[in-house]
Short mmCIF file of C-alpha atoms in Angstrom, two decimals:
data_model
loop_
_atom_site.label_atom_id
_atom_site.label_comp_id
_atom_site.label_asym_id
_atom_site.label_seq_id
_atom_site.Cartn_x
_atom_site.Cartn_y
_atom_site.Cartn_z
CA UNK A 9 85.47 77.98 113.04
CA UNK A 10 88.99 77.17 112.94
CA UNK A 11 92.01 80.73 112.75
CA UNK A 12 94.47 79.51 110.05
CA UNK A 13 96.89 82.32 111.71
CA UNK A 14 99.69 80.72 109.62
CA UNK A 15 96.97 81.23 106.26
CA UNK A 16 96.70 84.92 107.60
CA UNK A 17 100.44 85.73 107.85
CA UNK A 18 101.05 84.01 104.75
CA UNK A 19 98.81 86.66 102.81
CA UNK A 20 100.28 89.53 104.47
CA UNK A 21 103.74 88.91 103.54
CA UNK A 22 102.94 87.69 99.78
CA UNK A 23 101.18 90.81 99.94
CA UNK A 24 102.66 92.72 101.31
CA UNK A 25 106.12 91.35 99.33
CA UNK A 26 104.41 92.14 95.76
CA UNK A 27 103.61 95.61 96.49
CA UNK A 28 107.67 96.42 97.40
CA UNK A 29 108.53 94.03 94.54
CA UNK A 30 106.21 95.61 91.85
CA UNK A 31 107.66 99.21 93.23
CA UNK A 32 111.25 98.61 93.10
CA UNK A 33 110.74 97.05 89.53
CA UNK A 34 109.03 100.24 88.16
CA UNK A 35 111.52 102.41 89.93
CA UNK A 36 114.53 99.88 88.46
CA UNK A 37 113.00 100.16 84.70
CA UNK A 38 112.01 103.93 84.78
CA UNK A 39 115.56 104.60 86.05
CA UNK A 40 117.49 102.58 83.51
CA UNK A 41 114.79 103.97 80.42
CA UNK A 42 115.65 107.62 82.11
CA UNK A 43 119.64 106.95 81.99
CA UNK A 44 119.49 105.37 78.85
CA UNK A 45 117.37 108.95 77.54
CA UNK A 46 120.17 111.14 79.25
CA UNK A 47 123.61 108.92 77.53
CA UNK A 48 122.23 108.77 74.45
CA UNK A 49 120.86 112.51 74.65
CA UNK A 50 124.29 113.66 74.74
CA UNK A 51 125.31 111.41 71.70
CA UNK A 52 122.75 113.07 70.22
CA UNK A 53 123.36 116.51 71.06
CA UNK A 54 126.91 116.26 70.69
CA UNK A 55 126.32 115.21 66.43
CA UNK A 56 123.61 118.24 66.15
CA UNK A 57 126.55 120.10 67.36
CA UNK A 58 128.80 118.84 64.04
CA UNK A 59 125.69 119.05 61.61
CA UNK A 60 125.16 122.71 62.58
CA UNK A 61 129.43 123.57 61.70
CA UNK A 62 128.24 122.71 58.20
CA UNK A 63 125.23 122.57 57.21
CA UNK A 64 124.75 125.99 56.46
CA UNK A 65 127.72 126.35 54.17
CA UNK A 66 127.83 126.08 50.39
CA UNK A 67 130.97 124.44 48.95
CA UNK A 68 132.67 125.63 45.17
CA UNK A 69 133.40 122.22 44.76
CA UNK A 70 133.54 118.73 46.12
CA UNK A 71 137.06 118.62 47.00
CA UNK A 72 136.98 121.96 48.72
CA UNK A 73 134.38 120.72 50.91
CA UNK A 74 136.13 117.87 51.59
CA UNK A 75 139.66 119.30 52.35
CA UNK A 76 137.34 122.11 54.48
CA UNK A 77 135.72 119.25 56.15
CA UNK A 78 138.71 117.48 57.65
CA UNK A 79 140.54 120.79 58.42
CA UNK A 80 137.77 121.19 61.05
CA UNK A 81 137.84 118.15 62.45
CA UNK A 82 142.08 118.16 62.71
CA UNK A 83 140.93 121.28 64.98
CA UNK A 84 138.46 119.45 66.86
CA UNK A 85 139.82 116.21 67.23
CA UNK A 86 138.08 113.91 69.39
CA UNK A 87 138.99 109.96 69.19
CA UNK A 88 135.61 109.44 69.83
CA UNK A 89 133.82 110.77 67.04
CA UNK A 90 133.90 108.79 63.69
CA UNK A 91 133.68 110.71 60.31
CA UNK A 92 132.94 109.37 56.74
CA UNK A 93 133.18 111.52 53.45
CA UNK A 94 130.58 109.52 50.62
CA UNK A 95 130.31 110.57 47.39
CA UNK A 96 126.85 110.42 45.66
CA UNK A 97 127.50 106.20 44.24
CA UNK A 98 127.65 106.11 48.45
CA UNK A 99 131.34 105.03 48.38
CA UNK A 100 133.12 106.17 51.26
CA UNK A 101 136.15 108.45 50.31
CA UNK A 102 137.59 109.52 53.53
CA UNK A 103 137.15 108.05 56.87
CA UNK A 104 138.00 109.88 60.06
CA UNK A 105 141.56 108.22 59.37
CA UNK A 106 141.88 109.85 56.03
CA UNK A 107 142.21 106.30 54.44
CA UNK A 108 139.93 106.14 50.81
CA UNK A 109 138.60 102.79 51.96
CA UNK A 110 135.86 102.52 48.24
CA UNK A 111 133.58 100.61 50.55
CA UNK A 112 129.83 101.20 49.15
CA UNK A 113 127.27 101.81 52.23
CA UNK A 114 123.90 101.76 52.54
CA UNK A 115 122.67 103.37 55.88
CA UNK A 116 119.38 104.79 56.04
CA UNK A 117 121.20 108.57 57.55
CA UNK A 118 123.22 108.26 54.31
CA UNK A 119 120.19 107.63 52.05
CA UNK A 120 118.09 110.61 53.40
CA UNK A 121 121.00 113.14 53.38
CA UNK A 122 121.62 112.06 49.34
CA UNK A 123 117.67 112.57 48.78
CA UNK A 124 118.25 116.15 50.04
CA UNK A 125 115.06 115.48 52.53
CA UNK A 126 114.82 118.38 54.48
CA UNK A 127 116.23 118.21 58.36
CA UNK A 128 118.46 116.03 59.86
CA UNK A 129 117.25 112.44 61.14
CA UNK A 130 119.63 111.06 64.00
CA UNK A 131 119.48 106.73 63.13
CA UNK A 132 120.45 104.15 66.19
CA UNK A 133 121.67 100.52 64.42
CA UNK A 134 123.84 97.73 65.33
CA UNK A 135 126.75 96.41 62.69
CA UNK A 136 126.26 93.00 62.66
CA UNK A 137 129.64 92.72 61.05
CA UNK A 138 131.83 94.65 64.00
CA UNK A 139 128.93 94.57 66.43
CA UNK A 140 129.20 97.84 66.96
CA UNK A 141 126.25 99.80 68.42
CA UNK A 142 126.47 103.17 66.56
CA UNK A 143 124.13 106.64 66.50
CA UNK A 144 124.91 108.38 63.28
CA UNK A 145 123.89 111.21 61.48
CA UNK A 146 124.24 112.36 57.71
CA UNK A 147 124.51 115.86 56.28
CA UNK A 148 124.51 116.64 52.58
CA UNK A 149 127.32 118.33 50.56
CA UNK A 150 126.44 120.43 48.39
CA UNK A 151 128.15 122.38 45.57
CA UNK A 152 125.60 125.27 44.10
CA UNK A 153 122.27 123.37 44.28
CA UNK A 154 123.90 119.84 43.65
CA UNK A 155 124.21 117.49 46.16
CA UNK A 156 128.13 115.85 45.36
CA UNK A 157 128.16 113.36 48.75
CA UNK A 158 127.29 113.08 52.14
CA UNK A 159 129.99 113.70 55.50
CA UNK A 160 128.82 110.86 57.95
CA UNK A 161 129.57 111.53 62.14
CA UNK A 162 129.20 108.38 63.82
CA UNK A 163 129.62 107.94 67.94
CA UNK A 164 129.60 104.55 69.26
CA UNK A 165 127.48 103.68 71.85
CA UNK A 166 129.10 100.18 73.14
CA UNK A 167 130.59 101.91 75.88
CA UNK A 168 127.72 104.02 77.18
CA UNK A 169 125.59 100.36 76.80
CA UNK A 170 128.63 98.63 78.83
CA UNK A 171 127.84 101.20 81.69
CA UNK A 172 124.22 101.01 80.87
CA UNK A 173 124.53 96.90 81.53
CA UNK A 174 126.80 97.59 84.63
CA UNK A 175 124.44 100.10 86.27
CA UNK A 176 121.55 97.59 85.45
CA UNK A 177 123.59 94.42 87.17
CA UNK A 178 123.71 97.23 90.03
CA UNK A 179 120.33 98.73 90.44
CA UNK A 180 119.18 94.29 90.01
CA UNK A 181 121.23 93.38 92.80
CA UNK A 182 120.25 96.54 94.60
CA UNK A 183 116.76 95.83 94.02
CA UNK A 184 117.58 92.38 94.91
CA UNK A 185 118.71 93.54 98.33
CA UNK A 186 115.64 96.14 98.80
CA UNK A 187 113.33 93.03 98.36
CA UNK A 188 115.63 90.91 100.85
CA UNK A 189 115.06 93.69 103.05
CA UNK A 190 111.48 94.18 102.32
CA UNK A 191 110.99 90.31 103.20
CA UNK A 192 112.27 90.26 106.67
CA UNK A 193 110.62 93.49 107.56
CA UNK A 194 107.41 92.11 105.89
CA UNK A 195 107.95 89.17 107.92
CA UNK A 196 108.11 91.41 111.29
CA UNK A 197 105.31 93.55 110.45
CA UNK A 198 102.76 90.20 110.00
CA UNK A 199 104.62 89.09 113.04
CA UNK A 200 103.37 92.32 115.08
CA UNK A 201 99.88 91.37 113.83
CA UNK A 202 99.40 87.82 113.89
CA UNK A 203 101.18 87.45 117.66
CA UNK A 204 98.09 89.42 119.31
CA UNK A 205 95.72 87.57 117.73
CA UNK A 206 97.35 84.49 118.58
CA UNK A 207 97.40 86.00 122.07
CA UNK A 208 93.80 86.69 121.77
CA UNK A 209 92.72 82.77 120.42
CA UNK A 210 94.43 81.63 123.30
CA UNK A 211 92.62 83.76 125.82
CA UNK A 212 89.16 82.77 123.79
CA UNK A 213 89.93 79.31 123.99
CA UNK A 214 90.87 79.30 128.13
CA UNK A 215 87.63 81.42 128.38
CA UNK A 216 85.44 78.78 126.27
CA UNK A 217 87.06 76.45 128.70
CA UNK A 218 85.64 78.53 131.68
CA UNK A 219 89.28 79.73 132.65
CA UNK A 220 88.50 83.52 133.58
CA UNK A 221 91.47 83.99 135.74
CA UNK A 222 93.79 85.02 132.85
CA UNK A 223 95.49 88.17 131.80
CA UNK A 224 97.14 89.25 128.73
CA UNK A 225 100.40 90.48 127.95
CA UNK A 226 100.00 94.36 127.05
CA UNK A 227 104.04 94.80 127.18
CA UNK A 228 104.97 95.06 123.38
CA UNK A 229 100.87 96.31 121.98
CA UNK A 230 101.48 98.95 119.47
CA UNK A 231 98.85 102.24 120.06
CA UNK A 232 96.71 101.10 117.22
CA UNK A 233 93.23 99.19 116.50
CA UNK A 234 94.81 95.62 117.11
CA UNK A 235 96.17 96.88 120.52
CA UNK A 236 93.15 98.53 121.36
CA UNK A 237 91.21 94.73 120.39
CA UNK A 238 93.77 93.28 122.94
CA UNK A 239 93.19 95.72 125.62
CA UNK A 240 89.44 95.79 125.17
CA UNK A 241 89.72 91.61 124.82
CA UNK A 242 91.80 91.41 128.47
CA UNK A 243 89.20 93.87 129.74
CA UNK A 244 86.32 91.75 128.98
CA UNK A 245 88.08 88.74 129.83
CA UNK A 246 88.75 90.33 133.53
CA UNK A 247 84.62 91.75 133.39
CA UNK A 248 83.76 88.53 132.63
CA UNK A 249 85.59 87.11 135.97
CA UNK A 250 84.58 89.98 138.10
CA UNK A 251 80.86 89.13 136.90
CA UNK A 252 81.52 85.53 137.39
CA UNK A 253 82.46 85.93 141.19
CA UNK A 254 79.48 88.70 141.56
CA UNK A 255 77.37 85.76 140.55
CA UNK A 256 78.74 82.92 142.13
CA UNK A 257 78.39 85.51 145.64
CA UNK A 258 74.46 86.02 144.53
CA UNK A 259 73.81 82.74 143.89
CA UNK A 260 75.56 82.16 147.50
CA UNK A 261 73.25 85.08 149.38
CA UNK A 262 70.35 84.34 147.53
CA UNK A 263 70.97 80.49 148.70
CA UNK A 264 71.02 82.07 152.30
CA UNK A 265 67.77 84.55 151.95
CA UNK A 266 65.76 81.83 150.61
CA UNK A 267 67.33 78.83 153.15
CA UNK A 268 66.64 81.27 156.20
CA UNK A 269 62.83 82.18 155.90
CA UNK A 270 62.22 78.73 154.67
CA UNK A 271 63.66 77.35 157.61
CA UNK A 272 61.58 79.70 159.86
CA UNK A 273 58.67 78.27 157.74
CA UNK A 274 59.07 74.82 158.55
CA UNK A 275 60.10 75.13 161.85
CA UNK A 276 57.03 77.24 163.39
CA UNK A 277 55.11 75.25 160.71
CA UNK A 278 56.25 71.97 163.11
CA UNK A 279 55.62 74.04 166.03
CA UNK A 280 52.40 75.04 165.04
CA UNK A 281 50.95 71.21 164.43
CA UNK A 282 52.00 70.26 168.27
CA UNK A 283 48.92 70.05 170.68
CA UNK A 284 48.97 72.34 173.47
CA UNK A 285 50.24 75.07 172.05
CA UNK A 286 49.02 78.46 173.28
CA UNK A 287 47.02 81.18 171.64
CA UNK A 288 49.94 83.90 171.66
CA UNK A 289 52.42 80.92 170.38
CA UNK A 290 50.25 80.00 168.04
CA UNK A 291 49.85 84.09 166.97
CA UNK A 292 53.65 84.44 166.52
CA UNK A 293 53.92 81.58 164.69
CA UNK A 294 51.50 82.75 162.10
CA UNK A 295 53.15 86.53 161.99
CA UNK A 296 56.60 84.50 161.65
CA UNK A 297 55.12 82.20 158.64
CA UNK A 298 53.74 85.53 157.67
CA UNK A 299 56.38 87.78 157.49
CA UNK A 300 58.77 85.31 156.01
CA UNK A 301 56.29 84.41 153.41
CA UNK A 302 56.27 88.27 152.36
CA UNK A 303 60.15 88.25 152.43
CA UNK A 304 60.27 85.19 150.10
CA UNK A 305 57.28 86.95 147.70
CA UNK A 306 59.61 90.06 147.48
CA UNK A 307 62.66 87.89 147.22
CA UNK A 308 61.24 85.87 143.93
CA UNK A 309 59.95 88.87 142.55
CA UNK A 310 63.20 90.73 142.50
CA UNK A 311 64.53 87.96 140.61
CA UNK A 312 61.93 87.54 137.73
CA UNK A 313 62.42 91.38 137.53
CA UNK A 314 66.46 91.01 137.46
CA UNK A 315 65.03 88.30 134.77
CA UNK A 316 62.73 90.70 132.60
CA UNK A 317 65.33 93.16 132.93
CA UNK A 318 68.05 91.10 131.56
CA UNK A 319 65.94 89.97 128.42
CA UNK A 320 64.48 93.38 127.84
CA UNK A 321 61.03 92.06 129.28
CA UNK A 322 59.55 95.03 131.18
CA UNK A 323 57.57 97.27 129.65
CA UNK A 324 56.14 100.25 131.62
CA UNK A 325 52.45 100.70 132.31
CA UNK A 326 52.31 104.52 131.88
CA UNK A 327 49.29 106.74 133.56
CA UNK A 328 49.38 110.01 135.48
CA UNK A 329 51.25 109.20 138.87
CA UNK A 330 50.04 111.94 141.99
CA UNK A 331 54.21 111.62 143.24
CA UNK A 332 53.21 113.31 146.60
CA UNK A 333 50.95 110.57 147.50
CA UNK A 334 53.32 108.07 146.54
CA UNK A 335 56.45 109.40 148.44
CA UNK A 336 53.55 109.62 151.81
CA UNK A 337 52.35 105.84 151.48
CA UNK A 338 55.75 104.20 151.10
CA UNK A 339 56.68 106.34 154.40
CA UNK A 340 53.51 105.11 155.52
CA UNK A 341 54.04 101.75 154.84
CA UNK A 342 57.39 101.54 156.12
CA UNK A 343 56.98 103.50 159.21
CA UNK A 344 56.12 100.48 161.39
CA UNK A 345 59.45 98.51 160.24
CA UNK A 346 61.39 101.90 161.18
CA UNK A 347 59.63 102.19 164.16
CA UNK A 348 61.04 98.99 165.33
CA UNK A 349 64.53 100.04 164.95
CA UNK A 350 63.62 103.38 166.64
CA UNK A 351 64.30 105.32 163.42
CA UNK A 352 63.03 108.48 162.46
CA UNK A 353 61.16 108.24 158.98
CA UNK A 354 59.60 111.25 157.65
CA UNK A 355 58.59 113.18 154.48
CA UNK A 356 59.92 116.68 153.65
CA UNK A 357 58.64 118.58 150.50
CA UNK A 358 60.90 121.19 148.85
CA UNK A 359 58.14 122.18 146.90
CA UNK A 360 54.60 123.50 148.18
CA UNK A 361 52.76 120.29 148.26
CA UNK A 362 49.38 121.78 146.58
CA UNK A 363 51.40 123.09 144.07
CA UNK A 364 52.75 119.75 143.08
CA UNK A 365 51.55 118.43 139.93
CA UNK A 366 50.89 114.66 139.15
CA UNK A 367 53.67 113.32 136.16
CA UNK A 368 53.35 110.37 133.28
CA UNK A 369 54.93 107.37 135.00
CA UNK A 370 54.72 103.82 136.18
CA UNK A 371 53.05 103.78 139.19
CA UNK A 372 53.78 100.31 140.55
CA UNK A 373 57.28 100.21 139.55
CA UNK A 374 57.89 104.29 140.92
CA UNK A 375 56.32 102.28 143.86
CA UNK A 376 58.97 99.81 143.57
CA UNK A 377 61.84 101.79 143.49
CA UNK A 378 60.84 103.84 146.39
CA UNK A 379 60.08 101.01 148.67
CA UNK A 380 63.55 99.76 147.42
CA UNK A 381 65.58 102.51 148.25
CA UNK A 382 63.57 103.39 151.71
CA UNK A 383 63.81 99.61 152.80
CA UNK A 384 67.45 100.19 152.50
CA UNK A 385 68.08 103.28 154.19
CA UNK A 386 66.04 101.14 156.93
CA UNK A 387 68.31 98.54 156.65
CA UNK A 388 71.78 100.55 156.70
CA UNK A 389 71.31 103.17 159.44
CA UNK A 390 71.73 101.79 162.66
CA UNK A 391 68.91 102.58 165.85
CA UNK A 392 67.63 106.38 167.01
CA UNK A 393 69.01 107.26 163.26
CA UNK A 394 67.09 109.35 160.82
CA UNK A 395 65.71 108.38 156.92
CA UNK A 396 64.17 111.19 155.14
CA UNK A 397 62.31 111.46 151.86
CA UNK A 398 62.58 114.43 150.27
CA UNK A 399 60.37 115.41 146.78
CA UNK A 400 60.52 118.50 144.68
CA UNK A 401 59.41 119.73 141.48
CA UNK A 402 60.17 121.75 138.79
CA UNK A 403 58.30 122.23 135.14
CA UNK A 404 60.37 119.94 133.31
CA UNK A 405 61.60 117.02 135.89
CA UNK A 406 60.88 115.69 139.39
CA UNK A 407 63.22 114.68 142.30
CA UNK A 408 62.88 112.42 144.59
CA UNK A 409 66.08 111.92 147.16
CA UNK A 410 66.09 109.39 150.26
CA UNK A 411 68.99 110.54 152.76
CA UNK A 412 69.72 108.77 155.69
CA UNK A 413 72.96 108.89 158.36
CA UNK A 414 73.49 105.21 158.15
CA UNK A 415 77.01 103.11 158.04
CA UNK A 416 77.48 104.45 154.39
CA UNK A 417 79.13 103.45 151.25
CA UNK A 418 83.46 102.75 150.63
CA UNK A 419 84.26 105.56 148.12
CA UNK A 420 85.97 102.73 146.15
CA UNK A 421 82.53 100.98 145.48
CA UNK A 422 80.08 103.81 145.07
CA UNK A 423 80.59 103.48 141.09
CA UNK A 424 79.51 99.42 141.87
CA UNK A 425 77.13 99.36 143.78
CA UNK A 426 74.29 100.25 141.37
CA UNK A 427 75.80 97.07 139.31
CA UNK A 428 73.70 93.75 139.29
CA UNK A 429 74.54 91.30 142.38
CA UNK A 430 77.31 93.47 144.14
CA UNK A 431 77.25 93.60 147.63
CA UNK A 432 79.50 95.68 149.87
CA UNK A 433 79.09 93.01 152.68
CA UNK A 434 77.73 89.82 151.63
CA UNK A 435 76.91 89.14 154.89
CA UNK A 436 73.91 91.63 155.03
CA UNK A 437 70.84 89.88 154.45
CA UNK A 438 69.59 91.08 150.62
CA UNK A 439 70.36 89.55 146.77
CA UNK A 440 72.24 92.71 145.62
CA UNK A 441 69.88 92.94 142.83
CA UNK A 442 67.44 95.76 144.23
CA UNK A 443 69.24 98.91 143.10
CA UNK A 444 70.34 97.53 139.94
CA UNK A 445 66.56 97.03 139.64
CA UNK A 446 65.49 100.33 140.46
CA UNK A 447 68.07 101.99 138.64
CA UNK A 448 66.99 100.01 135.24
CA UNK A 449 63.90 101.34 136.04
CA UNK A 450 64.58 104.66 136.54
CA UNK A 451 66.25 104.02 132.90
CA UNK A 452 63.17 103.34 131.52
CA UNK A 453 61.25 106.41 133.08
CA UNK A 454 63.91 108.69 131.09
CA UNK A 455 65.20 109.37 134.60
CA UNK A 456 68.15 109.61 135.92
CA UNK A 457 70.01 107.72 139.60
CA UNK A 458 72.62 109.42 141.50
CA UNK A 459 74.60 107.79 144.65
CA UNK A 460 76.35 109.96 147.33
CA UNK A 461 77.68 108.17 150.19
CA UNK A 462 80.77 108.73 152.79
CA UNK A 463 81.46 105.72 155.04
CA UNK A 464 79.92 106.03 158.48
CA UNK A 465 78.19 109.51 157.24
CA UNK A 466 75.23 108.30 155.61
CA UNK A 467 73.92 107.82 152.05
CA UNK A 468 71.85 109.98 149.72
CA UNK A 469 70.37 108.71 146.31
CA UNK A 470 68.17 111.28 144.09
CA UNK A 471 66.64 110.19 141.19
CA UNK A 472 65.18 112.64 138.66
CA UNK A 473 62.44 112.25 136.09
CA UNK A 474 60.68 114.00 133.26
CA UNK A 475 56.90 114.90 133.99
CA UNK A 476 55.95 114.59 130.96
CA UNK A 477 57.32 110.81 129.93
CA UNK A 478 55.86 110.15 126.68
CA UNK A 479 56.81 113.05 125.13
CA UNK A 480 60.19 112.34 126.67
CA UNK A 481 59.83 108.93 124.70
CA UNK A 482 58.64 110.35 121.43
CA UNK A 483 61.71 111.87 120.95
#
């Protein structure tokens, strides 16, 4: 499956681009609707402000009005504010000049001020002929109850669109900008994001090609999910050469265990077929064929248990398991190979051993473990030392515990050496597979394995588990 990183960054700055471009094109439309609302809110505020001089008053004639009229606005001059006088034929009389131009109108302000319609409409047109953009507004004149004409305030609004245009040409361009902006920052972000996982196709592709010796670059990760990836990614990549070595060293000590009883084999088997030979010869040879026959059984069936384990294969045969009897036959069996090494290899029971019940286990494999860890507490405490197995019992769990005061564990490799094919010296006869062994199978019991060890002090390891297992299962 091919990474099209390039497809990837592609649709995070288009993306990412038309999100800040649809934003800043809302924000430029609502501002210039808003500032159009507030300019032309003033126009029109500013007119309601004329209407309301006059529309309350009710002239004795139509000249009156009209001299009235244009006193006010010689008052309240203002250059900006245009003001027609229309008599009821809509001819304009007076214009804010005071010129009788006779021009006949027709504005739609005008019309609804002559019809007497009740309130005050505010009308927004363009003059084609002077291309004026005007807001106007008409107000009735009356004389009694007749309506004589109409006075007309105008404002034009060309100037307030000129700034209108100009702050739009600014707020485009500024927008402009903001997307320029937007683009090279986009552009950086999809960098941030694409560059690990360019890093991290890189690394996949070395590892594919069996190059475990790599680290990546963890100088300029972000604290987020992508540099947590990358940090998890160079972990495994580093696991994955720390396993490779741990294997490469098994396969090399498991090489040695088998080549070494298999050589005793054949050479006492060679021995063995020349004539003459005596009777205690010939009775070594057969306890040597013997013994490294046993070693080799053990040997292959640590690894098709390492081999069950590994696929999920191995599936407990539970029954009732009398624990005290267990812990006395493995120190039974094992007392002659202690013996030889003039070590001291008893049992010790913190609890009364009549009152010790019998728990739900594997027998066989409880068996296994046991043998495991006394074989090598044998193994790893040197001559006239001590190995003790200690059991006690409470109503919930049992402990078992096998101390010794042999050449101990580094501190820096107590948290390893329960992992599968580490060694602490690979010279040590062994595959480095039987505590990983007994510790998955401990796993499976519900149980728990702890290691406490001080170099050249001696080793303990206690391993607890429930009496009652399948209940512990059931849940």
């Amino acid at each position: 499956m091919t990474l099209h990183l390039e497809g990837l960054r592609r649709r995070v700055v288009k993306y990412y681009f038309i999100m800040i471009a649809i934003t800043v094109a809302l924000f430029e439309v609502l501002f210039v609707f808003y500032m159009k609302e507030y300019y032309h809110g003033i126009a029109r505020t500013y007119l309601e402000q004329q209407v309301d001089n006059i529309s309350a008053v009710n002239f004795t004639s139509f000249e009156d009005a009209i001299n009235d009229i244009l006193e006010r606005e010689n008052v309240n001059k203002d250059i900006n504010l245009g003001i027609q006088i229309i008599n009821k034929n809509k001819e304009v009389l007076v214009d804010q000049y005071g010129i009788k131009t006779g021009e006949k109108i027709n504005y739609d302000d005008v019309n609804n001020a002559l019809m007497g319609n009740e309130g005050y409409n505010i009308f927004t047109y363009n003059i084609l002929r002077t291309k004026d953009h005007v807001m106007s507004i008409s107000v009735p004149i009356k004389v009694g109850n007749s309506i004589e004409g109409v006075v007309r305030y105008s404002i034009s609004l060309n100037e307030v669109d000129s700034v209108m245009i100009r702050m739009g040409i600014g707020i485009f361009i500024g927008g402009i900008l903001i997307l320029l902006i937007c683009f090279l920052l986009s552009l950086r972000f999809a960098d941030s994001l694409i560059k690990p996982i360019q890093d991290l196709k890189k690394t996949a592709n070395q590892l594919a090609q069996g190059n475990y010796n790599i680290t990546l670059s963890n100088e300029k990760l972000h604290d987020d999910e992508i540099g947590d990836l990358v940090r998890t990614f160079d972990h495994m990549a580093r696991e994955i050469d720390k396993t490779r070595k741990l294997k490469e060293e098994f396969i090399s000590s498991v090489s040695h265990e088998l080549r070494t009883p298999l050589t005793s084999i054949k050479g006492w088997s060679e021995t063995l077929s020349y004539e003459g030979i005596s009777k205690e010869e010939l009775d070594l040879g057969l306890g040597i064929i013997q013994d490294e026959t046993e070693r080799l059984i053990t040997l292959v069936e640590e690894l098709l248990d390492f081999s069950r384990l590994a696929s999920d294969r191995i599936r407990l045969q539970i029954g009732n398991v009398n624990v005290a009897k267990l812990a006395k036959d493995v120190v039974n069996q094992l007392g002659v190979k202690a013996r030889e090494k003039n070590i001291t290899l008893l049992t010790e029971f913190n609890t009364k051993e009549r009152e010790i019940v019998e728990i739900q286990g594997d027998k066989n494999r409880l068996r296994q473990v046991l043998i495991n860890l006394v074989q090598n507490a044998i193994k790893f405490t040197d001559e006239g030392g001590y190995v003790v197995v200690r059991l006690s019992q409470g109503e919930e769990y049992t402990t078992f515990s096998v101390t010794d005061n042999g050449i101990g564990i580094e501190k820096q490799n107590l948290d390893r050496v329960l992992e599968k094919f580490f060694q602490e010296d690979y010279n040590k006869s062994g595959s480095g597979i039987g505590l990983a062994i007994s510790n998955e199978i401990i796993k499976l019991h519900k149980g728990k394995m702890i290691l406490e060890s001080e170099k050249g002090e001696g080793t303990n390891i206690t391993f607890t588990l429930k009496n009652n297992l399948i209940d512990a299962i059931a849940e």
